[in-house]
PDB file of C-alpha atoms in Angstrom:
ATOM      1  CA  UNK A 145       2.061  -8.942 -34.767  1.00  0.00           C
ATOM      2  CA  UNK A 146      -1.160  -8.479 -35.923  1.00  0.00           C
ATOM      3  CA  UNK A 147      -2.671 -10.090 -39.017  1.00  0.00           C
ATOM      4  CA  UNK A 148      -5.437  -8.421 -40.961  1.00  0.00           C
ATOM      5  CA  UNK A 149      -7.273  -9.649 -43.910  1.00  0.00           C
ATOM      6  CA  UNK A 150      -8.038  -7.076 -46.855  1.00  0.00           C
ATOM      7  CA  UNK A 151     -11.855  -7.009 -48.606  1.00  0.00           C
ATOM      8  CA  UNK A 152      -9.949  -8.929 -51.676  1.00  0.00           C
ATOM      9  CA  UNK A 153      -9.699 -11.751 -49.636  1.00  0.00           C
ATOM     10  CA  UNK A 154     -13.488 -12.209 -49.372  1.00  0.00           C
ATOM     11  CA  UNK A 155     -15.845 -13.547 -52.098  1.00  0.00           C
ATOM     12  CA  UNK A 156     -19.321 -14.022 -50.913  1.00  0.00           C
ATOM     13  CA  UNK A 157     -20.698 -17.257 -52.302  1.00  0.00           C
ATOM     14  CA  UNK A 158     -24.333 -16.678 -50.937  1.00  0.00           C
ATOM     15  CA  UNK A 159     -26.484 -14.686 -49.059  1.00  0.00           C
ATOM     16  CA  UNK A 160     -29.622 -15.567 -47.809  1.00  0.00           C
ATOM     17  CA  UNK A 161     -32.249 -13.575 -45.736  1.00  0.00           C
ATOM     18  CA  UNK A 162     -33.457 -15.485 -42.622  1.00  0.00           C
ATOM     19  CA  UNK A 163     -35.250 -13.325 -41.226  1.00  0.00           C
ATOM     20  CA  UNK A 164     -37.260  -9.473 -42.191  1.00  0.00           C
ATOM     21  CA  UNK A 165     -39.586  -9.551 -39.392  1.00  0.00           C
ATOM     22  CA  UNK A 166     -38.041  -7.206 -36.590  1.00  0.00           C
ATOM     23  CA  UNK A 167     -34.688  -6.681 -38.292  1.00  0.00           C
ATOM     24  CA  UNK A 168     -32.939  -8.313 -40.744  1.00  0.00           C
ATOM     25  CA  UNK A 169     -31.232 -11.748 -40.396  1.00  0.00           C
ATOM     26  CA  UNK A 170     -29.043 -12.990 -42.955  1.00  0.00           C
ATOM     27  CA  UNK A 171     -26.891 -16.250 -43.560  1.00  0.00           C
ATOM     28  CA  UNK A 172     -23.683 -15.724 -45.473  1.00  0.00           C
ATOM     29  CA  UNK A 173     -21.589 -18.012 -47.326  1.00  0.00           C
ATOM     30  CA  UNK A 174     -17.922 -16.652 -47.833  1.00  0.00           C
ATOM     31  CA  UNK A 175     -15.067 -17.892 -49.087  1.00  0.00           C
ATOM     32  CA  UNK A 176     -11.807 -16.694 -47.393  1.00  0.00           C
ATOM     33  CA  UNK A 177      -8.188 -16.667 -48.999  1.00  0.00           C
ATOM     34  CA  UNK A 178      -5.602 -17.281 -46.212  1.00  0.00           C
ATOM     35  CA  UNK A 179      -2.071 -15.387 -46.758  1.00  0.00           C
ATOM     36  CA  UNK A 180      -0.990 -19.177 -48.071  1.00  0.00           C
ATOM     37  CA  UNK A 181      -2.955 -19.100 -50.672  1.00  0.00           C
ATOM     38  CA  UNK A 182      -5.568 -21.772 -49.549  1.00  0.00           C
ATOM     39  CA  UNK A 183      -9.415 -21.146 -49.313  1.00  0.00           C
ATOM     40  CA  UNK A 184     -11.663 -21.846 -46.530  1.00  0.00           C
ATOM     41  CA  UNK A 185     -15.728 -21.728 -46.694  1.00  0.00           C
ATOM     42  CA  UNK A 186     -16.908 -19.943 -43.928  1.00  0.00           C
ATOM     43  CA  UNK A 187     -21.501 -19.557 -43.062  1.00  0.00           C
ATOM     44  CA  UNK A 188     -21.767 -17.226 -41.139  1.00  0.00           C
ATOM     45  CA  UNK A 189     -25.380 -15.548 -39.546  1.00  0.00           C
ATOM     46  CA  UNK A 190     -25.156 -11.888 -39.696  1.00  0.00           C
ATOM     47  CA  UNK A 191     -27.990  -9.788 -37.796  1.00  0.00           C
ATOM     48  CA  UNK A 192     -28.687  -5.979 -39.217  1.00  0.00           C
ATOM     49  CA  UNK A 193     -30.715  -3.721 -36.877  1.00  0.00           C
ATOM     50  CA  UNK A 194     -29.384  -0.132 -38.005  1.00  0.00           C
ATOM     51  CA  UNK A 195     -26.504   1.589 -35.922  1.00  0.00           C
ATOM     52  CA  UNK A 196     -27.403   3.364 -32.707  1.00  0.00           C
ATOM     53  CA  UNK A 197     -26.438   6.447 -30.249  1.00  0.00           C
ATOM     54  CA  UNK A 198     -26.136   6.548 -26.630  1.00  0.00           C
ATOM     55  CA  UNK A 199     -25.348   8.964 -24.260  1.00  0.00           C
ATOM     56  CA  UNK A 200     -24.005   9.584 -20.547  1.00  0.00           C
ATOM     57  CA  UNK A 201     -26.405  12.413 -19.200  1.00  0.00           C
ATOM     58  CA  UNK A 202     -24.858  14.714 -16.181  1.00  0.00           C
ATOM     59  CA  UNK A 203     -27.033  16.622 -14.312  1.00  0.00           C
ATOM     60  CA  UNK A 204     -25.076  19.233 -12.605  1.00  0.00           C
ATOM     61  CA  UNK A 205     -27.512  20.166 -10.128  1.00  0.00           C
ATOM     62  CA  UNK A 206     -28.128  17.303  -8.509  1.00  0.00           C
ATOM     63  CA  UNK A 207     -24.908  16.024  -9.225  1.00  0.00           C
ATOM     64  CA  UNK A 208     -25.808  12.173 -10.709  1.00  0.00           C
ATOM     65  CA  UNK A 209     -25.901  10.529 -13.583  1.00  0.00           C
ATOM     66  CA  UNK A 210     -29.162  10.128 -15.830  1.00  0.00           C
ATOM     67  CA  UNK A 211     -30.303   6.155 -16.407  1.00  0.00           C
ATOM     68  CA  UNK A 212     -33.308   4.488 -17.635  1.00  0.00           C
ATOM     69  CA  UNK A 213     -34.938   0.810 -16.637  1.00  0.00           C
ATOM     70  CA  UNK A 214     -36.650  -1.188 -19.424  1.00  0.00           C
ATOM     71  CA  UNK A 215     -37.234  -4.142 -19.865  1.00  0.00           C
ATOM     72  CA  UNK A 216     -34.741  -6.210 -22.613  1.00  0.00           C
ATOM     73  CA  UNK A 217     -36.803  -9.916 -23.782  1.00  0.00           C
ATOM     74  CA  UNK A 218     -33.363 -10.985 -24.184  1.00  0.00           C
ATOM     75  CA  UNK A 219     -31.771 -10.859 -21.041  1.00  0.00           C
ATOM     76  CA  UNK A 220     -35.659 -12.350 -19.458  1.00  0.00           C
ATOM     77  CA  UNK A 221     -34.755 -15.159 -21.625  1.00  0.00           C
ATOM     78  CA  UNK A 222     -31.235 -15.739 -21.169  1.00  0.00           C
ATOM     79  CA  UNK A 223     -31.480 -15.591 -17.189  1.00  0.00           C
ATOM     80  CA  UNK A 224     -32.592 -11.835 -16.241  1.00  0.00           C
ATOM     81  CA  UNK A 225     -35.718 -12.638 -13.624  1.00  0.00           C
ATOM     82  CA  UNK A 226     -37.242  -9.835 -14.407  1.00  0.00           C
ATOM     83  CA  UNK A 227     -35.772  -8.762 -17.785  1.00  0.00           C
ATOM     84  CA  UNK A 228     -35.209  -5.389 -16.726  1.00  0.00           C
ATOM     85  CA  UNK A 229     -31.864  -3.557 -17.219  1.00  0.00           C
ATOM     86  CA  UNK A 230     -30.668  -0.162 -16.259  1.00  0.00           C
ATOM     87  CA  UNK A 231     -29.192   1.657 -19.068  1.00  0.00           C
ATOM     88  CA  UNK A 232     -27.448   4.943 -20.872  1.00  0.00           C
ATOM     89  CA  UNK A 233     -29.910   6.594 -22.808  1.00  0.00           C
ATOM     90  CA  UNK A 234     -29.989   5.150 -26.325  1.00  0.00           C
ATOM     91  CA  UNK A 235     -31.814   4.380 -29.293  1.00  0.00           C
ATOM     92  CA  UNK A 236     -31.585   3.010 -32.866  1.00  0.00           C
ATOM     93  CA  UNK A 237     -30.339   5.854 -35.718  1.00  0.00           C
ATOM     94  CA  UNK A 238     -33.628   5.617 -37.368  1.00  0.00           C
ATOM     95  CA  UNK A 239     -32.476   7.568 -40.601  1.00  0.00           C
ATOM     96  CA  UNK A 240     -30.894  10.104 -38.329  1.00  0.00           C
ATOM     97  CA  UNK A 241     -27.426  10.773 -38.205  1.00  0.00           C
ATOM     98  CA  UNK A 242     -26.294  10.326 -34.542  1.00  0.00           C
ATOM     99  CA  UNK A 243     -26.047  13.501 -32.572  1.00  0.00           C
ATOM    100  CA  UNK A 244     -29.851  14.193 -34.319  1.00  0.00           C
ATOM    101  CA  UNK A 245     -30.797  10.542 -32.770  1.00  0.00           C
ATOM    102  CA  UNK A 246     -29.003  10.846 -29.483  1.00  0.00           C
ATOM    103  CA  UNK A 247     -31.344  14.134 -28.991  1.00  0.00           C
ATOM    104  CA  UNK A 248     -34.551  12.407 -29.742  1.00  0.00           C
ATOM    105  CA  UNK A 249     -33.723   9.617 -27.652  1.00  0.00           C
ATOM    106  CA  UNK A 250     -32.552  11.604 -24.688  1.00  0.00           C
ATOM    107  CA  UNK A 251     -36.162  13.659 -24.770  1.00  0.00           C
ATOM    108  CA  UNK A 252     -37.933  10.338 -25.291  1.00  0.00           C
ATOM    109  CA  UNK A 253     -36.100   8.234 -22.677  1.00  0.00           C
ATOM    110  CA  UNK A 254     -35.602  10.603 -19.952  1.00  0.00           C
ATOM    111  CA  UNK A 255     -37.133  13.745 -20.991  1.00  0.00           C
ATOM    112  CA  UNK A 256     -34.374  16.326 -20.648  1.00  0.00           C
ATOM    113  CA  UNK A 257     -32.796  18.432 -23.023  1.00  0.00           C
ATOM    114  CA  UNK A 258     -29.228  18.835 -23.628  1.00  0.00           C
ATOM    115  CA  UNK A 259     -26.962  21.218 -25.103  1.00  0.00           C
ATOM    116  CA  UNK A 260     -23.850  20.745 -26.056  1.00  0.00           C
ATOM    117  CA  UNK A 261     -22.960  17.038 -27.004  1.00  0.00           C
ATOM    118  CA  UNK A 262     -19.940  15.709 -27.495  1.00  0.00           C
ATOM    119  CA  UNK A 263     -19.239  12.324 -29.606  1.00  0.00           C
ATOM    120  CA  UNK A 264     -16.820  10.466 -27.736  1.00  0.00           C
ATOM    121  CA  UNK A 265     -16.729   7.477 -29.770  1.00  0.00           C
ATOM    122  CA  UNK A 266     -18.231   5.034 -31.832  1.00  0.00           C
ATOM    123  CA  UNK A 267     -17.649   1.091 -32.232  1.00  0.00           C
ATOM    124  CA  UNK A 268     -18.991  -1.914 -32.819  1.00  0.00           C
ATOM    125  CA  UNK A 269     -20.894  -3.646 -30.029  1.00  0.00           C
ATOM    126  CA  UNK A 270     -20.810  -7.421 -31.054  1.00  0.00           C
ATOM    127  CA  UNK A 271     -19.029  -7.716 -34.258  1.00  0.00           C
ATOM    128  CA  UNK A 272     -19.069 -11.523 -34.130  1.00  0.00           C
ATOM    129  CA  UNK A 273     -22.538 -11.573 -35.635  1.00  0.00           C
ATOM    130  CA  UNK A 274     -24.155  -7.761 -35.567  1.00  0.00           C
ATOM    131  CA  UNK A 275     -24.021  -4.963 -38.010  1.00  0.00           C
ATOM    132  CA  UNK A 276     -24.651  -2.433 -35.224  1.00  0.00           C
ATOM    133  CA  UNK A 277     -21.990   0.898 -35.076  1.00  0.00           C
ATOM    134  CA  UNK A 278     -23.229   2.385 -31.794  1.00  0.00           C
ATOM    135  CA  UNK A 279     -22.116   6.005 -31.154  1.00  0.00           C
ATOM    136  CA  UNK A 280     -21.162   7.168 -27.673  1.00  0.00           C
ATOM    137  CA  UNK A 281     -21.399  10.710 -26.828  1.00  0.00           C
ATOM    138  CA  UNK A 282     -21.514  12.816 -23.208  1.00  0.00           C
ATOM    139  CA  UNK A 283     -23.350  15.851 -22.470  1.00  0.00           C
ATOM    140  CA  UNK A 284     -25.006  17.608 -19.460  1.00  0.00           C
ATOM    141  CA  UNK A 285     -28.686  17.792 -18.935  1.00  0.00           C
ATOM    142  CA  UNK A 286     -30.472  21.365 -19.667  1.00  0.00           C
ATOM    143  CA  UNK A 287     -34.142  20.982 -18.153  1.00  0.00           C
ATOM    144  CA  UNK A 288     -36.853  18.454 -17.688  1.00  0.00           C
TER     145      UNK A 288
END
């Protein structure tokens, strides 16, 4: 059995912003009503930097899959030598709505152009502390 918890549940006592510099860090006080009826104070730091697309790139011709390498500050700080990671394609929503972003990002990134994309899903990547919906979508590559 699962057990959920509905929005009525929730009162928000407080919430503070930590942090506008990059993104937008915020501490939140809640207050939670359990299914007995008692109430527990929960603070809570919640981190907001927009949702995101990414995408698997297939290029038929030579048969392989499309990756970039950059370099992520926090993977160099949490143990990463040289900070560098290699990745999907992806990139922040910007105001876009996905399949517009995942385009942009894909011409950016790698410099192809696709076609036909198709959304395969969306979720969220670490809902423990980030806002972030990041949508996941395939397509093959068109030209460089």
């Amino acid at each position: 059995m699962i057990k959920t918890s509905s929005p009525a549940e929730i009162n928000i006592v407080e919430d503070r912003i930590l942090s506008d510099n990059w993104y937008i860090l915020r501490k939140i006080t809640y207050d939670k009503t359990t299914s007995d009826h008692h109430t527990i104070r929960h603070v809570r730091e919640v981190y907001d930097r927009g949702n995101g697309a990414t995408i698997l790139l297939y290029n038929q011709q030579l048969q392989t899959v499309i990756l970039t390498r950059q370099f992520r500050l926090p993977t160099y700080v949490n143990g990463n030598d040289t900070g560098m990671l290699i990745e999907a394609c992806a990139g922040l929503l910007d105001k876009d709505n996905p399949e517009a972003a995942i385009r942009r990002e894909t011409e950016e990134e790698t410099g192809y152009q696709i076609g036909t994309v198709k959304k395969v899903f969306e979720a969220y990547m670490s809902p423990g502390s980030v806002t972030e919906i990041l949508y996941f979508f395939v397509a093959l590559t068109q030209r460089k």
